[in-house]
Amino acid sequence: MPFHPWQALVLVLCLLSGCNANYVFDDADYRPLGDPQAVRRGQ
């Protein structure tokens, strides 16, 4: 199968899109956004 530069670009974009998850990294609880139970979990 011949290699095309656009295939590498699509692969890199797919890998980087996985890094843009629905998490807050500066939150002390590290919880998914929109999870209302995260504040009361473990209490």
Tab-separated table of C-alpha atoms in Angstrom, residues 1-35:
chain	number	residue	atom	x	y	z
A	1	MET	CA	0.000	0.000	0.000
A	2	PRO	CA	1.566	3.307	-1.035
A	3	PHE	CA	2.034	5.962	1.641
A	4	HIS	CA	0.440	9.351	1.132
A	5	PRO	CA	1.182	12.440	3.269
A	6	TRP	CA	-2.519	13.084	3.848
A	7	GLN	CA	-2.807	9.673	5.523
A	8	ALA	CA	-0.190	10.703	8.076
A	9	LEU	CA	-2.052	13.967	8.629
A	10	VAL	CA	-5.333	12.150	9.255
A	11	LEU	CA	-3.614	9.771	11.671
A	12	VAL	CA	-2.022	12.627	13.622
A	13	LEU	CA	-5.333	14.503	13.782
A	14	CYS	CA	-7.108	11.407	15.086
A	15	LEU	CA	-4.461	10.863	17.751
A	16	LEU	CA	-4.532	14.498	18.831
A	17	SER	CA	-8.317	14.614	18.946
A	18	GLY	CA	-8.180	11.894	21.600
A	19	CYS	CA	-6.123	14.246	23.758
A	20	ASN	CA	-8.957	16.758	23.745
A	21	ALA	CA	-11.093	14.744	26.156
A	22	ASN	CA	-13.950	16.022	28.275
A	23	TYR	CA	-11.847	16.512	31.408
A	24	VAL	CA	-10.772	19.550	33.395
A	25	PHE	CA	-7.099	19.388	34.316
A	26	ASP	CA	-6.971	22.408	36.614
A	27	ASP	CA	-9.885	21.206	38.742
A	28	ALA	CA	-8.923	19.735	42.105
A	29	ASP	CA	-11.355	16.838	41.641
A	30	TYR	CA	-10.350	15.898	38.051
A	31	ARG	CA	-13.885	15.037	37.014
A	32	PRO	CA	-15.706	14.873	33.701
A	33	LEU	CA	-17.514	18.073	32.785
A	34	GLY	CA	-21.245	17.959	33.260
A	35	ASP	CA	-21.150	15.132	35.821
